[in-house]
Every structure is written in C-alpha cells, then in structure tokens.
Short mmCIF file of C-alpha atoms in Angstrom, two decimals:
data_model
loop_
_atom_site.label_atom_id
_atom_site.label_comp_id
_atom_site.label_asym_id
_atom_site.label_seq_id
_atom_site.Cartn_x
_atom_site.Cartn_y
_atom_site.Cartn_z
CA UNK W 1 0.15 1.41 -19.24
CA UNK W 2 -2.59 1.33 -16.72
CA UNK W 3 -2.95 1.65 -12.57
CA UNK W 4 -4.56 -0.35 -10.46
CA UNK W 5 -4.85 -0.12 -6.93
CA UNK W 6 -6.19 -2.33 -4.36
CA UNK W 7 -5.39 -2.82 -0.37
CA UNK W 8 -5.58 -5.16 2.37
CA UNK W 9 -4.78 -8.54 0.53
CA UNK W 10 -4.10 -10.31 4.07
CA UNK W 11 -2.20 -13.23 2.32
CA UNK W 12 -1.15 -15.84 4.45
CA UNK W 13 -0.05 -18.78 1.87
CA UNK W 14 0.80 -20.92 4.51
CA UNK W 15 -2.84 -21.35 5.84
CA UNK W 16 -1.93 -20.08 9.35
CA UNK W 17 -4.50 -16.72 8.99
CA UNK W 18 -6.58 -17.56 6.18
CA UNK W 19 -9.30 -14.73 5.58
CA UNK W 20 -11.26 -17.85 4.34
CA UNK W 21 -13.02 -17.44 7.76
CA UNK W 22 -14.93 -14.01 7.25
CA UNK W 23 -18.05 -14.30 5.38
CA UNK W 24 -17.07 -12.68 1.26
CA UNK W 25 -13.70 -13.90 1.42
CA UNK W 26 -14.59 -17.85 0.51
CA UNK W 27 -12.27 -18.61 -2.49
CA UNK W 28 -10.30 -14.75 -2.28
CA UNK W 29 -6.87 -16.06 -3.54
CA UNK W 30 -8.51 -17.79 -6.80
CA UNK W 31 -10.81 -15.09 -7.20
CA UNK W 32 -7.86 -12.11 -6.76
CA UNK W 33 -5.45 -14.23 -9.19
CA UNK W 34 -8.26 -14.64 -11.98
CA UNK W 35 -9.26 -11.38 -11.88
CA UNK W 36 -5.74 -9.76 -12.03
CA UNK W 37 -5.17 -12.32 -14.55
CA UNK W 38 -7.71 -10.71 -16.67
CA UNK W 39 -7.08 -7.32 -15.93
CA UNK W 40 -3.40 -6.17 -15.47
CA UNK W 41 -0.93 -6.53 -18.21
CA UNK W 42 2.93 -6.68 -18.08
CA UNK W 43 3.56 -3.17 -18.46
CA UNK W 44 1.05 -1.89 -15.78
CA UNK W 45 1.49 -0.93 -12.48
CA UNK W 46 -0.58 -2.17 -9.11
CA UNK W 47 -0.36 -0.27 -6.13
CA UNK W 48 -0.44 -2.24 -3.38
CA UNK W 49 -2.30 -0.08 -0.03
CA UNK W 50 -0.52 -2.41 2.82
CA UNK W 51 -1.86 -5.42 4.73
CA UNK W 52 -0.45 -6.87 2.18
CA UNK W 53 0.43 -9.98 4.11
CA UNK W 54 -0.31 -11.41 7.80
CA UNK W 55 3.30 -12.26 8.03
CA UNK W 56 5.04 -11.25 11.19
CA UNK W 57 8.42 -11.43 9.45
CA UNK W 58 10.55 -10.39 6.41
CA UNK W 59 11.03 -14.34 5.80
CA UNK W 60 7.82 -15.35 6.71
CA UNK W 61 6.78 -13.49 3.51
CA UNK W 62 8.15 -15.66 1.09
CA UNK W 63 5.04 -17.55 -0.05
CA UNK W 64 3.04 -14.15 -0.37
CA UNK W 65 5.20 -12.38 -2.33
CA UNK W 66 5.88 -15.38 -4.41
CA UNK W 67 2.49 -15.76 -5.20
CA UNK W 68 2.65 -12.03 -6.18
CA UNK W 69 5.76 -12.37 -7.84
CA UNK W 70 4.04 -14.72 -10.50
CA UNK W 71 1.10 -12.38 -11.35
CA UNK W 72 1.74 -9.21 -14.17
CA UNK W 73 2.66 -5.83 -13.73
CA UNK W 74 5.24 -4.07 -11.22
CA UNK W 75 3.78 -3.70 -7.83
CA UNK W 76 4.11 -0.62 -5.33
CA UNK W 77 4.13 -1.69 -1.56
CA UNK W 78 2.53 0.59 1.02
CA UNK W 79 2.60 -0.29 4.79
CA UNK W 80 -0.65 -1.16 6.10
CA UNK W 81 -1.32 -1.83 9.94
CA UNK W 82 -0.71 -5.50 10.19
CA UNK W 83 2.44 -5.30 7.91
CA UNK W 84 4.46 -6.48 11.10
CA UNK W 85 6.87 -7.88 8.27
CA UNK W 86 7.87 -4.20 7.27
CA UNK W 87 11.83 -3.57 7.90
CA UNK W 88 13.88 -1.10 6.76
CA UNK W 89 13.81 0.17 2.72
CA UNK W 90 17.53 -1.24 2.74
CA UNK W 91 16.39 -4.57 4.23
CA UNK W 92 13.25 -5.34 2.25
CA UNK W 93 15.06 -4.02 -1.33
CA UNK W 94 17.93 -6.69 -0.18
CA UNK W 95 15.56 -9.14 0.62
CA UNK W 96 13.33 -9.23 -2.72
CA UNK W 97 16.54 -8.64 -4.74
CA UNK W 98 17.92 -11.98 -3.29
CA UNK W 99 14.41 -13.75 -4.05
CA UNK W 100 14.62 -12.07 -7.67
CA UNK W 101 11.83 -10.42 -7.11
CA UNK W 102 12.61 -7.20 -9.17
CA UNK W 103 9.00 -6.23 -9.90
CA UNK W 104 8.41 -4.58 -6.39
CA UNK W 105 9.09 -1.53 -5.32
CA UNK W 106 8.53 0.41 -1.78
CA UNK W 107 6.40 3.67 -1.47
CA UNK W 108 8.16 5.28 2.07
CA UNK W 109 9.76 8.56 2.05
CA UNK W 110 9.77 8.63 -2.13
CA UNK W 111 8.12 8.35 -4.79
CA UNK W 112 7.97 6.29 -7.81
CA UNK W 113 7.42 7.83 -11.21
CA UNK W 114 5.30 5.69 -14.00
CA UNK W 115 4.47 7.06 -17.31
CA UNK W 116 4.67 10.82 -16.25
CA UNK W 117 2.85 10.63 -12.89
CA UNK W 118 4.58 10.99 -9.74
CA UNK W 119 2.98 7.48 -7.44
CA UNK W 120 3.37 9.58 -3.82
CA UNK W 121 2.28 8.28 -0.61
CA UNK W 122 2.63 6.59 3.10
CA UNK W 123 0.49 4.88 5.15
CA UNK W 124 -1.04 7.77 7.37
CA UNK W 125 -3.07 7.05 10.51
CA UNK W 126 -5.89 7.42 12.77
CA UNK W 127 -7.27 10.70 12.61
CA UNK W 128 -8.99 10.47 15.86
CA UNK W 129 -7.38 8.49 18.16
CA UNK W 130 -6.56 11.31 21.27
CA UNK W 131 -3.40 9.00 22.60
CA UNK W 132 -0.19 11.03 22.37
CA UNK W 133 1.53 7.97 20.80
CA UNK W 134 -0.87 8.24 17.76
CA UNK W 135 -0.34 12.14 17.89
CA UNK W 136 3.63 11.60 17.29
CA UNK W 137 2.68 8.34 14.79
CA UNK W 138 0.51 11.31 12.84
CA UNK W 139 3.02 13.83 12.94
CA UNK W 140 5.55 11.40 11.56
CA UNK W 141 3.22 9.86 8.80
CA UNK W 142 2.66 13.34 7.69
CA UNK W 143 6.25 14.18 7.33
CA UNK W 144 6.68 11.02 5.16
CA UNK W 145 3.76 12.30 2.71
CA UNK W 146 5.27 15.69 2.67
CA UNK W 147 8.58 13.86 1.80
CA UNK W 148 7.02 11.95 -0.99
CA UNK W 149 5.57 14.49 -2.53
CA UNK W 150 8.32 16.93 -2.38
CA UNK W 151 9.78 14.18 -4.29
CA UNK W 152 7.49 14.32 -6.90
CA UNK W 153 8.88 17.64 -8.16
CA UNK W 154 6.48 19.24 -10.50
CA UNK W 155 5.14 16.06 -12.02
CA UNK W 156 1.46 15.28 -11.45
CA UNK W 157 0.82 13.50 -8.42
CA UNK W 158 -1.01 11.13 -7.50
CA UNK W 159 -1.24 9.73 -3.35
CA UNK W 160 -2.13 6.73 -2.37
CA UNK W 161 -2.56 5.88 2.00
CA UNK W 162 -3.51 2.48 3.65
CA UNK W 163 -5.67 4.48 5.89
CA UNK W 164 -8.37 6.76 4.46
CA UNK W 165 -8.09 10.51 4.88
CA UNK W 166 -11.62 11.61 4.97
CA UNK W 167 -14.71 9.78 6.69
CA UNK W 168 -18.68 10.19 6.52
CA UNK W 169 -18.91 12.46 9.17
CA UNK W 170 -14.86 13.76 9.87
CA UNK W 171 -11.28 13.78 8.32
CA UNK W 172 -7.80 13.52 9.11
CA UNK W 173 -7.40 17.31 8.62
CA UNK W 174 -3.41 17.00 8.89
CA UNK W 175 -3.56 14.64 6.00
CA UNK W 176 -6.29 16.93 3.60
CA UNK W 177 -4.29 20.04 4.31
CA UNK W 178 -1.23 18.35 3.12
CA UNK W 179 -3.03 16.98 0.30
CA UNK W 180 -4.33 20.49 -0.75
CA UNK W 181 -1.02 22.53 -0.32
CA UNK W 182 0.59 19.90 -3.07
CA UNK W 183 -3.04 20.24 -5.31
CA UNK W 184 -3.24 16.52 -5.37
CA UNK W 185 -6.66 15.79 -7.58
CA UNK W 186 -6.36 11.89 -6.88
CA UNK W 187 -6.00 10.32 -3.76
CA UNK W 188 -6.80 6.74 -3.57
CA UNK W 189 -6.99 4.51 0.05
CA UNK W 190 -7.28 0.86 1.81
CA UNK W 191 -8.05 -0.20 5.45
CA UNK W 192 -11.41 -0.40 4.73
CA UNK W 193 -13.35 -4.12 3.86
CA UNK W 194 -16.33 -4.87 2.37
CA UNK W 195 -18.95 -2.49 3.14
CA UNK W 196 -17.73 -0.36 5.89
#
C-alpha cells in the first residue's frame, strides 16, 4: 500500500477556469488521469495538498470530485487557498456520502491513519505576510497542526501542508518548530507550480 501526494489540481470540469491557458498545463486532465492510472492501485492512498478544485461551492464540485471519484485509491483532502468550496467537516462528509463518494476523506483538525502511519496535517499559511489578519490565520493554522498531530498518538507521523513551510532564503518558523517538537522526519507540501 503506497502514498502519493500531489497538490494544486485546479479542476474545473465544467470548462469555466480551465488551467489549459498557462503554458505546461495543455492536456493536464488526460495527462493526470493516465498517469494515476498507471501508478496508484486500489489499496493506495493519494493525498490531496488543496486547490483541489476552482469551485466556489460545495455543489459546484460535483464534476471534480466525480472525475476523482472514478480514479484508484482513497484520497485525503487538504484545503488549499482557492478551495472557496471548503464547508464544514460535517457538511462536506454529508455531502460526498450522499454522492457515494466513500473514498475521500478530510485532513482538518485529525488525522487519518494508513498502514501504521499517522497522515497529519492542515493547510498552514504565509509565513511572511506582516497583516494582523494573516497573524491570527497563522496562529489558528498552527493550532490545527498541533491538533492533528496530537492525534497521531505515538504512531509515526507524517505532515502534509498546501503551503510550504520552509523557502530558499526563510521559513515559516511557527510551522518548523511545531514540526520539530512532534520529530516529524517527512513533511511533504503544494502551492507551488512548475518551477517556482
């Protein structure tokens, strides 16, 4: 039972924000199904790092997730920035559980346990924006980590944030403390495209 991870999807089915229009993305939704195709198997797991889909709401999702729905393995949502479609854990486990979409599960204030390792994380934030807003949006993305990985018990853990923790040239130093105080060896991120 393998792992995979990989972030910032920005699936729009419906054609109304097709990524189509940046340069690398040409042909993205045959390429990501042929490749996951190839790759994941029933029993594995892919950890989804948020942006997940351009959707601004929970039913505007459908055609995303469905799409998702159809490929292997059980997939573990994280909030990204532009996941405007994120509700409440109660709302979104309703929701899928009505489609019959029982291979997704939400990574917010738990974690989720796969073949001995404890899958810990949240989406984080902008280490250095100054704005007292993102100060408080910090502070409360930290306490969600914390609360995952409390979670985790004594079970290896392993985090995984939409936004990165560490940068060339700085870090999100809330983030890396937390990240040291629970010894977590693996930490694995989104938000980022292409080459940046």
């Amino acid at each position: 039972m393998a792992i995979f991870v990989i972030g910032d999807l920005h699936l729009s089915m419906d054609g109304k924000k097709s990524m189509e229009v940046f340069p690398g993305w040409e042909h993205y939704m045959q390429r990501l199904e042929e490749n996951w195709r190839a790759a994941v198997k029933p029993e594995d797991v892919v950890v989804l790092l948020g942006d997940t889909s351009w959707a601004m709401s929970l039913q505007e999702t459908v055609q995303d997730f469905a799409f998702l729905h159809t490929l292997p393995g059980k997939k573990v949502l994280i909030k990204g920035n532009h996941d405007y479609w994120w509700t409440t854990m109660a709302k979104m486990e309703r929701f899928f559980a009505e489609q019959g979409w029982d291979d997704f599960m939400f990574l917010h204030n738990n974690c989720v346990m796969h073949d001995g390792l404890a899958l810990c994380g949240t989406r984080s934030w902008m280490f250095d924006a100054a704005a007292v807003q993102d100060e408080k949006v910090m502070a409360r993305e930290c306490g969600r980590l914390r609360m995952s990985l409390q979670a985790a018990g004594d079970a290896e853990k392993v985090v995984f944030l939409h936004y990165p923790p560490i940068y060339p040239n700085a870090n999100a130093q809330e983030v890396v403390s937390i990240l040291h105080e629970f010894d977590v060896k693996r930490c694995f991120y989104g938000h980022l495209h292409g080459g940046s």
